[in-house]
mmCIF file of C-alpha atoms and ligand atoms in Angstrom:
data_model
loop_
_atom_site.group_PDB
_atom_site.id
_atom_site.type_symbol
_atom_site.label_atom_id
_atom_site.label_comp_id
_atom_site.label_asym_id
_atom_site.label_seq_id
_atom_site.Cartn_x
_atom_site.Cartn_y
_atom_site.Cartn_z
ATOM 1 C CA MET M 1 -48.437 81.322 25.049
ATOM 2 C CA LEU M 2 -51.020 79.531 23.782
ATOM 3 C CA ASP M 3 -53.928 81.129 21.510
ATOM 4 C CA VAL M 4 -56.494 79.351 24.114
ATOM 5 C CA GLU M 5 -59.612 81.347 22.871
ATOM 6 C CA ALA M 6 -58.782 79.998 19.138
ATOM 7 C CA ILE M 7 -58.259 76.430 20.899
ATOM 8 C CA ARG M 8 -61.294 76.546 22.790
ATOM 9 C CA LYS M 9 -63.198 77.070 19.333
ATOM 10 C CA ASP M 10 -61.737 73.436 18.105
ATOM 11 C CA PHE M 11 -63.460 71.840 21.192
ATOM 12 C CA PRO M 12 -67.324 72.417 20.643
ATOM 13 C CA ILE M 13 -68.339 70.437 23.839
ATOM 14 C CA LEU M 14 -66.613 73.114 26.422
ATOM 15 C CA ASP M 15 -69.391 75.648 25.189
ATOM 16 C CA GLN M 16 -72.240 74.098 27.205
ATOM 17 C CA ILE M 17 -74.037 75.317 30.223
ATOM 18 C CA VAL M 18 -74.081 72.764 33.338
ATOM 19 C CA ASN M 19 -76.338 73.502 35.905
ATOM 20 C CA ASP M 20 -77.000 77.055 34.757
ATOM 21 C CA GLU M 21 -73.489 77.484 34.678
ATOM 22 C CA PRO M 22 -70.562 77.357 31.610
ATOM 23 C CA LEU M 23 -69.078 74.505 31.897
ATOM 24 C CA VAL M 24 -65.658 74.455 33.408
ATOM 25 C CA TYR M 25 -63.952 70.917 32.851
ATOM 26 C CA LEU M 26 -61.227 70.220 34.952
ATOM 27 C CA ASP M 27 -61.321 66.422 34.278
ATOM 28 C CA ASN M 28 -58.819 66.159 31.821
ATOM 29 C CA ALA M 29 -56.530 63.189 33.723
ATOM 30 C CA ALA M 30 -59.665 60.976 33.344
ATOM 31 C CA THR M 31 -60.069 61.941 29.494
ATOM 32 C CA THR M 32 -59.442 64.639 27.680
ATOM 33 C CA GLN M 33 -61.950 66.402 25.081
ATOM 34 C CA LYS M 34 -61.865 66.044 21.406
ATOM 35 C CA PRO M 35 -60.953 68.516 18.739
ATOM 36 C CA LEU M 36 -62.966 68.877 15.545
ATOM 37 C CA ALA M 37 -60.287 67.705 13.586
ATOM 38 C CA VAL M 38 -60.101 64.424 15.340
ATOM 39 C CA LEU M 39 -64.145 64.088 15.340
ATOM 40 C CA GLU M 40 -64.027 65.122 11.365
ATOM 41 C CA THR M 41 -61.060 62.490 10.535
ATOM 42 C CA ILE M 42 -63.295 59.571 12.215
ATOM 43 C CA ASN M 43 -66.419 60.919 10.228
ATOM 44 C CA ARG M 44 -64.294 61.021 6.638
ATOM 45 C CA TYR M 45 -62.651 57.811 7.701
ATOM 46 C CA TYR M 46 -66.273 56.154 7.951
ATOM 47 C CA LYS M 47 -68.000 57.890 5.373
ATOM 48 C CA GLN M 48 -65.497 57.482 2.467
ATOM 49 C CA ASP M 49 -62.551 55.202 3.400
ATOM 50 C CA ASN M 50 -63.819 52.215 5.463
ATOM 51 C CA ALA M 51 -62.550 48.930 4.757
ATOM 52 C CA ASN M 52 -60.439 46.061 6.852
ATOM 53 C CA VAL M 53 -56.737 46.846 6.851
ATOM 54 C CA HIS M 54 -53.897 44.499 5.354
ATOM 55 C CA ARG M 55 -56.037 41.887 3.808
ATOM 56 C CA GLY M 56 -57.885 43.455 0.846
ATOM 57 C CA VAL M 57 -56.558 44.704 -2.875
ATOM 58 C CA HIS M 58 -59.709 46.626 -3.677
ATOM 59 C CA THR M 59 -59.320 50.600 -3.331
ATOM 60 C CA LEU M 60 -60.643 51.321 0.186
ATOM 61 C CA ALA M 61 -59.195 48.423 1.474
ATOM 62 C CA GLU M 62 -55.832 49.864 0.278
ATOM 63 C CA ARG M 63 -56.794 53.420 1.263
ATOM 64 C CA ALA M 64 -57.516 52.073 4.773
ATOM 65 C CA THR M 65 -54.198 49.913 5.311
ATOM 66 C CA ALA M 66 -52.348 53.167 4.212
ATOM 67 C CA SER M 67 -53.959 55.471 6.365
ATOM 68 C CA TYR M 68 -53.512 53.020 9.463
ATOM 69 C CA GLU M 69 -49.934 52.689 8.541
ATOM 70 C CA ALA M 70 -49.507 56.183 8.168
ATOM 71 C CA ALA M 71 -50.963 56.573 11.354
ATOM 72 C CA ARG M 72 -48.411 54.417 13.095
ATOM 73 C CA GLU M 73 -45.652 56.438 11.428
ATOM 74 C CA THR M 74 -47.194 59.664 13.017
ATOM 75 C CA ILE M 75 -46.702 57.816 16.407
ATOM 76 C CA ARG M 76 -43.355 56.884 15.873
ATOM 77 C CA LYS M 77 -42.201 60.665 14.972
ATOM 78 C CA PHE M 78 -44.279 61.730 17.586
ATOM 79 C CA ILE M 79 -42.212 59.860 20.429
ATOM 80 C CA ASN M 80 -39.138 59.446 18.150
ATOM 81 C CA ALA M 81 -39.121 55.813 17.796
ATOM 82 C CA GLY M 82 -36.245 54.423 16.047
ATOM 83 C CA SER M 83 -38.612 52.210 13.540
ATOM 84 C CA THR M 84 -42.566 51.724 12.881
ATOM 85 C CA LYS M 85 -41.511 48.200 14.075
ATOM 86 C CA GLU M 86 -41.335 49.256 17.666
ATOM 87 C CA VAL M 87 -45.088 51.150 17.761
ATOM 88 C CA LEU M 88 -48.056 48.473 18.995
ATOM 89 C CA PHE M 89 -51.365 49.938 18.734
ATOM 90 C CA THR M 90 -53.116 48.700 21.595
ATOM 91 C CA ARG M 91 -56.358 49.622 23.399
ATOM 92 C CA GLY M 92 -54.600 52.021 25.996
ATOM 93 C CA THR M 93 -52.044 52.236 28.589
ATOM 94 C CA THR M 94 -53.622 49.439 30.848
ATOM 95 C CA THR M 95 -53.614 46.758 27.707
ATOM 96 C CA SER M 96 -50.184 47.864 26.969
ATOM 97 C CA LEU M 97 -48.797 47.546 30.403
ATOM 98 C CA ASN M 98 -50.550 44.341 30.641
ATOM 99 C CA TRP M 99 -48.653 43.378 27.495
ATOM 100 C CA VAL M 100 -45.235 44.138 29.095
ATOM 101 C CA ALA M 101 -46.136 42.553 32.368
ATOM 102 C CA ARG M 102 -47.023 39.001 30.625
ATOM 103 C CA PHE M 103 -43.541 39.343 28.486
ATOM 104 C CA ALA M 104 -42.070 39.721 32.142
ATOM 105 C CA GLU M 105 -43.266 36.163 32.879
ATOM 106 C CA GLU M 106 -41.420 34.746 30.652
ATOM 107 C CA ILE M 107 -38.363 36.209 32.243
ATOM 108 C CA LEU M 108 -39.094 36.517 35.913
ATOM 109 C CA THR M 109 -37.982 33.613 38.159
ATOM 110 C CA GLU M 110 -38.300 32.985 41.932
ATOM 111 C CA GLY M 111 -35.910 35.732 43.904
ATOM 112 C CA ASP M 112 -36.212 38.238 40.999
ATOM 113 C CA GLN M 113 -37.656 41.752 41.894
ATOM 114 C CA VAL M 114 -39.832 44.261 39.938
ATOM 115 C CA LEU M 115 -39.553 47.898 41.218
ATOM 116 C CA ILE M 116 -42.265 50.190 41.283
ATOM 117 C CA SER M 117 -43.539 53.011 43.235
ATOM 118 C CA VAL M 118 -46.544 53.714 45.559
ATOM 119 C CA MET M 119 -47.666 56.410 43.346
ATOM 120 C CA GLU M 120 -48.562 54.065 40.328
ATOM 121 C CA HIS M 121 -51.716 53.734 38.847
ATOM 122 C CA HIS M 122 -53.524 50.322 39.536
ATOM 123 C CA SER M 123 -52.743 49.511 35.751
ATOM 124 C CA ASN M 124 -49.169 49.705 36.431
ATOM 125 C CA ILE M 125 -49.843 47.482 39.794
ATOM 126 C CA ILE M 126 -51.789 44.531 39.129
ATOM 127 C CA PRO M 127 -50.255 43.345 36.193
ATOM 128 C CA TRP M 128 -46.970 43.283 37.785
ATOM 129 C CA GLN M 129 -48.922 41.806 41.166
ATOM 130 C CA GLU M 130 -49.909 38.940 38.935
ATOM 131 C CA ALA M 131 -46.467 38.447 37.093
ATOM 132 C CA CYS M 132 -44.799 38.050 40.294
ATOM 133 C CA ARG M 133 -47.394 35.939 41.818
ATOM 134 C CA LYS M 134 -47.078 33.380 39.020
ATOM 135 C CA THR M 135 -43.464 33.418 38.593
ATOM 136 C CA GLY M 136 -42.347 33.739 42.589
ATOM 137 C CA ALA M 137 -41.072 37.158 41.997
ATOM 138 C CA GLU M 138 -41.237 39.777 44.545
ATOM 139 C CA LEU M 139 -42.894 43.412 43.970
ATOM 140 C CA VAL M 140 -41.048 46.294 45.740
ATOM 141 C CA TYR M 141 -42.291 49.817 46.008
ATOM 142 C CA VAL M 142 -40.338 52.841 46.263
ATOM 143 C CA TYR M 143 -41.938 55.318 48.601
ATOM 144 C CA LEU M 144 -42.310 59.295 48.818
ATOM 145 C CA LYS M 145 -40.267 62.197 49.938
ATOM 146 C CA ASP M 146 -41.929 65.304 50.587
ATOM 147 C CA GLY M 147 -44.634 64.332 48.020
ATOM 148 C CA ALA M 148 -42.446 63.271 45.386
ATOM 149 C CA LEU M 149 -40.725 59.974 44.534
ATOM 150 C CA ASP M 150 -38.155 59.374 47.129
ATOM 151 C CA MET M 151 -35.033 58.891 44.883
ATOM 152 C CA ASP M 152 -32.538 57.422 47.875
ATOM 153 C CA ASP M 153 -35.400 54.845 48.395
ATOM 154 C CA LEU M 154 -34.983 54.052 44.901
ATOM 155 C CA ARG M 155 -31.499 54.095 44.629
ATOM 156 C CA ALA M 156 -31.323 51.926 47.863
ATOM 157 C CA LYS M 157 -33.598 49.272 46.279
ATOM 158 C CA LEU M 158 -32.459 48.853 43.025
ATOM 159 C CA THR M 159 -30.068 45.857 43.215
ATOM 160 C CA ASP M 160 -29.277 43.609 40.463
ATOM 161 C CA ARG M 161 -32.124 41.549 42.037
ATOM 162 C CA VAL M 162 -34.253 43.828 40.097
ATOM 163 C CA LYS M 163 -35.263 42.624 36.310
ATOM 164 C CA PHE M 164 -37.746 45.428 35.776
ATOM 165 C CA VAL M 165 -38.130 48.980 36.900
ATOM 166 C CA SER M 166 -42.056 50.223 35.992
ATOM 167 C CA LEU M 167 -42.872 53.914 37.074
ATOM 168 C CA ALA M 168 -45.412 56.356 35.694
ATOM 169 C CA GLN M 169 -43.366 59.367 34.183
ATOM 170 C CA ALA M 170 -46.132 61.893 35.570
ATOM 171 C CA SER M 171 -48.915 61.005 38.576
ATOM 172 C CA ASN M 172 -52.194 61.186 38.003
ATOM 173 C CA VAL M 173 -52.887 62.129 41.749
ATOM 174 C CA LEU M 174 -49.822 63.804 43.175
ATOM 175 C CA GLY M 175 -49.204 65.351 39.607
ATOM 176 C CA VAL M 176 -45.256 65.140 40.164
ATOM 177 C CA VAL M 177 -43.190 64.450 37.267
ATOM 178 C CA ASN M 178 -40.462 61.553 37.768
ATOM 179 C CA PRO M 179 -36.964 62.146 36.213
ATOM 180 C CA ILE M 180 -37.052 58.753 33.863
ATOM 181 C CA LYS M 181 -33.850 59.302 31.840
ATOM 182 C CA GLU M 182 -31.804 59.655 35.374
ATOM 183 C CA ILE M 183 -33.969 56.428 36.404
ATOM 184 C CA THR M 184 -33.539 54.480 33.080
ATOM 185 C CA GLN M 185 -29.639 55.113 33.658
ATOM 186 C CA MET M 186 -30.059 53.591 36.746
ATOM 187 C CA ALA M 187 -32.099 50.623 36.030
ATOM 188 C CA HIS M 188 -29.642 49.919 33.083
ATOM 189 C CA GLN M 189 -26.746 49.919 35.186
ATOM 190 C CA VAL M 190 -28.150 46.961 37.274
ATOM 191 C CA GLY M 191 -29.556 45.410 34.075
ATOM 192 C CA ALA M 192 -33.152 46.040 34.579
ATOM 193 C CA ILE M 193 -35.834 46.343 31.831
ATOM 194 C CA MET M 194 -37.034 49.956 32.208
ATOM 195 C CA VAL M 195 -40.827 50.397 31.671
ATOM 196 C CA VAL M 196 -42.603 53.617 31.719
ATOM 197 C CA ASP M 197 -46.415 54.524 32.115
ATOM 198 C CA GLY M 198 -46.736 57.835 29.765
ATOM 199 C CA ALA M 199 -50.607 57.765 30.483
ATOM 200 C CA GLN M 200 -50.289 61.395 32.206
ATOM 201 C CA SER M 201 -47.086 62.626 30.376
ATOM 202 C CA THR M 202 -47.636 62.177 27.147
ATOM 203 C CA PRO M 203 -50.336 64.333 26.368
ATOM 204 C CA ASN M 204 -48.329 67.223 27.915
ATOM 205 C CA MET M 205 -44.805 67.105 26.989
ATOM 206 C CA LYS M 206 -42.215 66.466 24.699
ATOM 207 C CA ILE M 207 -41.534 62.503 24.589
ATOM 208 C CA ASP M 208 -38.420 61.032 23.067
ATOM 209 C CA VAL M 209 -38.506 57.607 23.933
ATOM 210 C CA GLN M 210 -34.606 57.305 22.007
ATOM 211 C CA ASP M 211 -33.409 59.881 24.375
ATOM 212 C CA LEU M 212 -34.855 58.758 27.405
ATOM 213 C CA ASP M 213 -33.526 55.156 26.199
ATOM 214 C CA VAL M 214 -36.488 53.452 27.970
ATOM 215 C CA ASP M 215 -37.186 50.189 26.986
ATOM 216 C CA PHE M 216 -41.010 50.048 27.007
ATOM 217 C CA PHE M 217 -43.484 53.294 27.090
ATOM 218 C CA ALA M 218 -47.313 52.929 27.069
ATOM 219 C CA PHE M 219 -49.825 55.794 26.508
ATOM 220 C CA SER M 220 -53.697 56.252 25.690
ATOM 221 C CA GLY M 221 -54.982 58.459 22.820
ATOM 222 C CA HIS M 222 -58.190 59.597 24.862
ATOM 223 C CA LYS M 223 -55.907 61.511 27.686
ATOM 224 C CA MET M 224 -54.187 63.251 24.674
ATOM 225 C CA ALA M 225 -57.201 65.005 22.510
ATOM 226 C CA GLY M 226 -57.491 61.351 20.665
ATOM 227 C CA PRO M 227 -60.292 58.661 20.341
ATOM 228 C CA THR M 228 -61.290 56.092 23.079
ATOM 229 C CA GLY M 229 -59.976 52.539 22.601
ATOM 230 C CA ILE M 230 -56.636 53.340 21.026
ATOM 231 C CA GLY M 231 -53.385 53.616 22.743
ATOM 232 C CA VAL M 232 -49.847 52.714 22.030
ATOM 233 C CA LEU M 233 -47.043 50.491 23.425
ATOM 234 C CA TYR M 234 -43.526 51.532 22.309
ATOM 235 C CA GLY M 235 -40.830 48.419 22.897
ATOM 236 C CA LYS M 236 -37.309 48.383 21.678
ATOM 237 C CA GLU M 237 -37.300 46.063 18.855
ATOM 238 C CA LYS M 238 -34.813 43.735 20.372
ATOM 239 C CA TYR M 239 -37.398 43.019 23.406
ATOM 240 C CA LEU M 240 -40.293 42.821 20.765
ATOM 241 C CA GLU M 241 -38.227 40.352 18.700
ATOM 242 C CA GLN M 242 -38.079 38.109 21.832
ATOM 243 C CA MET M 243 -41.685 38.723 23.237
ATOM 244 C CA SER M 244 -44.296 36.377 22.493
ATOM 245 C CA PRO M 245 -47.878 37.331 20.972
ATOM 246 C CA LEU M 246 -50.344 37.934 23.592
ATOM 247 C CA GLU M 247 -53.278 37.219 21.198
ATOM 248 C CA PHE M 248 -53.824 34.857 18.684
ATOM 249 C CA GLY M 249 -55.847 35.013 15.437
ATOM 250 C CA GLY M 250 -56.519 36.723 12.171
ATOM 251 C CA GLU M 251 -53.979 39.719 11.127
ATOM 252 C CA MET M 252 -51.485 38.597 12.973
ATOM 253 C CA ILE M 253 -50.277 35.211 11.145
ATOM 254 C CA ASP M 254 -47.585 34.719 8.474
ATOM 255 C CA PHE M 255 -48.845 30.335 7.891
ATOM 256 C CA VAL M 256 -51.272 28.569 9.959
ATOM 257 C CA TYR M 257 -51.261 24.736 9.509
ATOM 258 C CA GLU M 258 -53.332 22.086 11.252
ATOM 259 C CA GLN M 259 -51.260 22.037 14.077
ATOM 260 C CA SER M 260 -49.051 25.143 14.181
ATOM 261 C CA ALA M 261 -48.629 28.430 12.844
ATOM 262 C CA SER M 262 -45.930 31.313 12.104
ATOM 263 C CA TRP M 263 -46.001 34.751 13.015
ATOM 264 C CA LYS M 264 -46.041 37.772 11.083
ATOM 265 C CA GLU M 265 -42.904 40.014 11.595
ATOM 266 C CA LEU M 266 -43.125 43.338 14.064
ATOM 267 C CA PRO M 267 -45.525 45.273 14.675
ATOM 268 C CA TRP M 268 -48.042 42.973 13.099
ATOM 269 C CA LYS M 269 -47.109 39.674 15.134
ATOM 270 C CA PHE M 270 -48.904 41.729 18.053
ATOM 271 C CA GLU M 271 -51.999 43.055 16.735
ATOM 272 C CA ALA M 272 -54.338 39.947 16.234
ATOM 273 C CA GLY M 273 -57.532 40.649 14.987
ATOM 274 C CA THR M 274 -59.255 43.794 13.038
ATOM 275 C CA PRO M 275 -57.613 46.537 14.431
ATOM 276 C CA ASN M 276 -59.305 49.859 15.647
ATOM 277 C CA MET M 277 -58.477 51.859 12.441
ATOM 278 C CA ALA M 278 -60.645 54.367 12.975
ATOM 279 C CA GLY M 279 -59.145 54.922 16.532
ATOM 280 C CA ALA M 280 -55.408 54.679 15.247
ATOM 281 C CA ILE M 281 -56.106 57.044 12.429
ATOM 282 C CA GLY M 282 -58.011 59.494 14.890
ATOM 283 C CA LEU M 283 -55.356 59.280 17.318
ATOM 284 C CA ALA M 284 -52.739 60.369 14.445
ATOM 285 C CA THR M 285 -54.865 63.790 13.780
ATOM 286 C CA ALA M 286 -54.789 64.378 17.643
ATOM 287 C CA VAL M 287 -51.051 64.037 17.479
ATOM 288 C CA ASP M 288 -50.912 66.701 14.666
ATOM 289 C CA TYR M 289 -53.334 68.856 16.526
ATOM 290 C CA LEU M 290 -50.736 68.631 19.550
ATOM 291 C CA GLU M 291 -47.895 69.289 17.620
ATOM 292 C CA ASN M 292 -49.041 72.148 15.697
ATOM 293 C CA ILE M 293 -49.595 73.660 19.022
ATOM 294 C CA GLY M 294 -46.313 72.372 20.079
ATOM 295 C CA MET M 295 -45.834 70.149 22.729
ATOM 296 C CA ASP M 296 -43.220 72.672 24.633
ATOM 297 C CA ALA M 297 -45.841 75.253 24.414
ATOM 298 C CA ILE M 298 -48.537 72.636 25.889
ATOM 299 C CA GLU M 299 -46.107 71.941 28.834
ATOM 300 C CA ALA M 300 -45.537 75.609 29.260
ATOM 301 C CA HIS M 301 -49.495 76.478 29.582
ATOM 302 C CA GLU M 302 -49.977 73.988 32.009
ATOM 303 C CA GLN M 303 -47.003 75.138 34.082
ATOM 304 C CA GLU M 304 -48.643 78.603 33.840
ATOM 305 C CA LEU M 305 -52.006 77.265 34.772
ATOM 306 C CA ILE M 306 -50.440 75.421 37.851
ATOM 307 C CA ALA M 307 -48.220 78.426 38.996
ATOM 308 C CA TYR M 308 -51.460 80.762 39.036
ATOM 309 C CA VAL M 309 -54.021 78.377 40.782
ATOM 310 C CA TYR M 310 -51.757 76.360 43.354
ATOM 311 C CA PRO M 311 -51.209 79.738 45.863
ATOM 312 C CA LYS M 312 -54.803 80.283 45.339
ATOM 313 C CA LEU M 313 -55.366 77.037 46.574
ATOM 314 C CA GLN M 314 -53.036 77.101 49.288
ATOM 315 C CA ALA M 315 -54.581 80.271 50.628
ATOM 316 C CA ILE M 316 -58.112 78.451 50.995
ATOM 317 C CA GLU M 317 -58.113 77.683 55.013
ATOM 318 C CA GLY M 318 -58.864 73.966 55.387
ATOM 319 C CA LEU M 319 -57.993 72.659 51.864
ATOM 320 C CA THR M 320 -54.878 70.314 51.705
ATOM 321 C CA ILE M 321 -53.205 69.739 48.569
ATOM 322 C CA TYR M 322 -51.480 66.456 47.825
ATOM 323 C CA GLY M 323 -47.815 66.113 46.290
ATOM 324 C CA SER M 324 -44.753 68.127 46.364
ATOM 325 C CA GLN M 325 -44.845 71.639 46.564
ATOM 326 C CA ASP M 326 -42.325 72.319 44.189
ATOM 327 C CA LEU M 327 -44.237 73.283 41.065
ATOM 328 C CA ALA M 328 -41.404 72.951 38.886
ATOM 329 C CA GLN M 329 -41.658 68.732 39.526
ATOM 330 C CA ARG M 330 -45.509 69.157 39.049
ATOM 331 C CA SER M 331 -47.536 68.660 35.897
ATOM 332 C CA GLY M 332 -51.288 70.000 35.407
ATOM 333 C CA VAL M 333 -53.058 67.612 37.964
ATOM 334 C CA ILE M 334 -53.600 68.515 41.515
ATOM 335 C CA ALA M 335 -55.504 66.732 44.221
ATOM 336 C CA PHE M 336 -56.788 68.157 47.293
ATOM 337 C CA ASN M 337 -59.438 67.800 50.129
ATOM 338 C CA LEU M 338 -61.563 70.403 51.677
ATOM 339 C CA GLY M 339 -61.741 69.878 55.785
ATOM 340 C CA ASP M 340 -63.633 66.507 56.126
ATOM 341 C CA LEU M 341 -66.065 66.864 53.484
ATOM 342 C CA HIS M 342 -66.199 63.901 51.134
ATOM 343 C CA PRO M 343 -64.524 64.688 48.334
ATOM 344 C CA HIS M 344 -67.726 63.064 46.519
ATOM 345 C CA ASP M 345 -69.898 65.715 48.256
ATOM 346 C CA LEU M 346 -67.067 68.371 47.462
ATOM 347 C CA ALA M 347 -67.362 67.284 43.486
ATOM 348 C CA THR M 348 -70.994 67.166 43.641
ATOM 349 C CA ALA M 349 -70.930 70.924 44.929
ATOM 350 C CA LEU M 350 -68.386 72.090 42.425
ATOM 351 C CA ASP M 351 -70.431 70.741 39.546
ATOM 352 C CA TYR M 352 -73.363 72.618 40.959
ATOM 353 C CA GLU M 353 -71.401 75.663 39.754
ATOM 354 C CA GLY M 354 -70.563 73.821 36.525
ATOM 355 C CA VAL M 355 -66.769 72.767 37.480
ATOM 356 C CA ALA M 356 -66.042 69.146 36.440
ATOM 357 C CA VAL M 357 -63.531 67.799 38.702
ATOM 358 C CA ARG M 358 -63.056 63.909 39.731
ATOM 359 C CA ALA M 359 -63.161 62.506 42.918
ATOM 360 C CA GLY M 360 -62.335 59.332 44.503
ATOM 361 C CA HIS M 361 -59.364 57.209 44.560
ATOM 362 C CA HIS M 362 -58.421 57.859 41.082
ATOM 363 C CA CYS M 363 -57.092 54.103 40.577
ATOM 364 C CA ALA M 364 -54.462 54.703 43.144
ATOM 365 C CA GLN M 365 -55.467 53.105 46.136
ATOM 366 C CA PRO M 366 -51.789 51.812 47.995
ATOM 367 C CA LEU M 367 -51.145 55.808 47.158
ATOM 368 C CA LEU M 368 -54.255 56.686 49.172
ATOM 369 C CA GLN M 369 -53.500 53.856 51.646
ATOM 370 C CA TYR M 370 -49.975 55.364 51.995
ATOM 371 C CA LEU M 371 -51.494 58.972 52.585
ATOM 372 C CA GLU M 372 -53.935 57.618 54.738
ATOM 373 C CA VAL M 373 -56.758 59.304 53.098
ATOM 374 C CA PRO M 374 -59.829 57.665 51.573
ATOM 375 C CA ALA M 375 -60.093 59.366 48.618
ATOM 376 C CA THR M 376 -59.536 63.178 47.020
ATOM 377 C CA ALA M 377 -60.680 65.743 44.622
ATOM 378 C CA ARG M 378 -58.722 66.136 41.518
ATOM 379 C CA ALA M 379 -58.788 68.754 39.146
ATOM 380 C CA SER M 380 -56.683 68.372 36.051
ATOM 381 C CA PHE M 381 -55.902 70.825 33.353
ATOM 382 C CA TYR M 382 -55.378 70.909 29.779
ATOM 383 C CA ILE M 383 -54.741 72.937 26.377
ATOM 384 C CA TYR M 384 -58.079 74.528 26.504
ATOM 385 C CA ASN M 385 -58.434 75.730 30.046
ATOM 386 C CA THR M 386 -57.852 79.439 31.125
ATOM 387 C CA LYS M 387 -57.065 81.353 34.210
ATOM 388 C CA ALA M 388 -60.448 82.017 34.167
ATOM 389 C CA ASP M 389 -61.273 78.333 34.584
ATOM 390 C CA CYS M 390 -58.842 78.483 37.776
ATOM 391 C CA ASP M 391 -60.664 81.463 39.287
ATOM 392 C CA LYS M 392 -63.980 79.493 38.423
ATOM 393 C CA LEU M 393 -62.785 76.288 40.826
ATOM 394 C CA ILE M 394 -61.327 79.158 43.455
ATOM 395 C CA ASP M 395 -64.799 80.451 43.678
ATOM 396 C CA ALA M 396 -66.986 77.404 43.684
ATOM 397 C CA LEU M 397 -64.502 76.035 46.380
ATOM 398 C CA GLN M 398 -65.186 79.276 48.347
ATOM 399 C CA LYS M 399 -68.859 79.002 47.786
ATOM 400 C CA THR M 400 -68.916 75.433 48.968
ATOM 401 C CA LYS M 401 -66.728 76.240 52.009
ATOM 402 C CA GLU M 402 -69.397 78.553 52.852
ATOM 403 C CA PHE M 403 -72.198 76.236 52.058
ATOM 404 C CA PHE M 404 -70.955 74.055 54.622
ATOM 405 C CA ASN M 405 -70.837 77.305 56.991
ATOM 406 C CA GLY M 406 -66.882 77.071 56.849
ATOM 407 C CA THR M 407 -66.983 74.303 59.275
ATOM 408 C CA PHE M 408 -63.238 73.436 58.386
HETATM 409 C C1 LIG Z 1 -51.051 57.194 35.262
HETATM 410 C C2 LIG Z 1 -52.297 56.568 34.781
HETATM 411 N N1 LIG Z 1 -51.555 55.281 33.993
HETATM 412 C C3 LIG Z 1 -52.779 54.412 33.491
HETATM 413 C C4 LIG Z 1 -54.077 54.660 33.072
HETATM 414 C C5 LIG Z 1 -54.994 53.986 32.397
HETATM 415 O O1 LIG Z 1 -55.085 54.315 31.267
HETATM 416 P P1 LIG Z 1 -56.000 53.917 30.208
HETATM 417 O O2 LIG Z 1 -57.581 53.442 31.481
HETATM 418 O O3 LIG Z 1 -56.590 54.824 29.195
HETATM 419 O O4 LIG Z 1 -55.545 52.101 30.131
HETATM 420 C C6 LIG Z 1 -54.138 56.150 33.572
HETATM 421 C C7 LIG Z 1 -55.997 56.676 33.616
HETATM 422 O O5 LIG Z 1 -56.168 57.236 34.176
HETATM 423 C C8 LIG Z 1 -53.207 56.946 34.412
HETATM 424 O O6 LIG Z 1 -53.216 57.924 34.974
#
């Protein structure tokens, strides 16, 4: 059990009135709020330690470098990577997945396939569309069964033509969690490289990249109580050694001659230019914060909230919930529609009650096309949300329904 009241005190942003109502923040899948510890780390870094990393010999530069590299070690431990060589700092999941797809361009040829699913976020679709377009490879989709990944469809499509499998561990719309360990074993059996979009799973569950045996794993700091503009790409050393740098310039070089250059060793060969030092250090503090609470406890808390709110949502006549009804397969994301009310109107009505939810296509247009809905509303929960927040959501939905005369 989380001490949610204590946790809430660490997030002063939550303590505010929105439209005359206490804020209920349920847009955590888009971005989470940041605890004081993270804000203080960033503040302290700029107040005391700020200097460019890796190149200075003065005290501040050495302090900044030590903190930046210590942050990498914190992340390594958090995801149980074998070495800090395998932990690259990026701008976020989107950049991380773009990098892997660019690497794929070096490998893919005509006739090869890339296997993704219809529930992917655009950032795990478009980079693969581009890689396939440039190489002549084919982008193949796995579809859904009962609101979750159709494992039979996946099995049928996972042939030795597939060179990359790239899947979200947790969907940002359906809220379902995919069995990544099992799928990775299946992918490896056909010789495919397994890529995981961990944007929605890393904030909520223990990640062990060695146990999962994934080849690449991407996530964003801002969805897990960390700062914006920082994320991670984990890659197995054997692939990162093979992979060419994606950006060129300062920091990533060993020697530069007039006509050629050589690269630094891993992980720095990928980190061209001045990195986001404050972001990396802030992310490490977020990781410490989450680990102090306990990733298992965080996952259990979200399960508890979902188990509490899901039947209440189901009981609202006219409300359609998307994704699997098997709550054991779900994380803390619920997408829904209320009758034929446009989700933007629904989200605006909920905002009048102080409840912040997202509305739109959630950067998953192929999924919404597949579900044959133009948009949905989405509530997503995190460590500071309570059952009272769930009640407020239900109450606000009921009020919205009454306001529109219960016409659905
Ligand atoms: C499943 C999933 N993948 C990728 C992303 C992209 O993350 P970012 O915008 O931090 O790069 C998101 C963000 O919403 C997401 O939910």
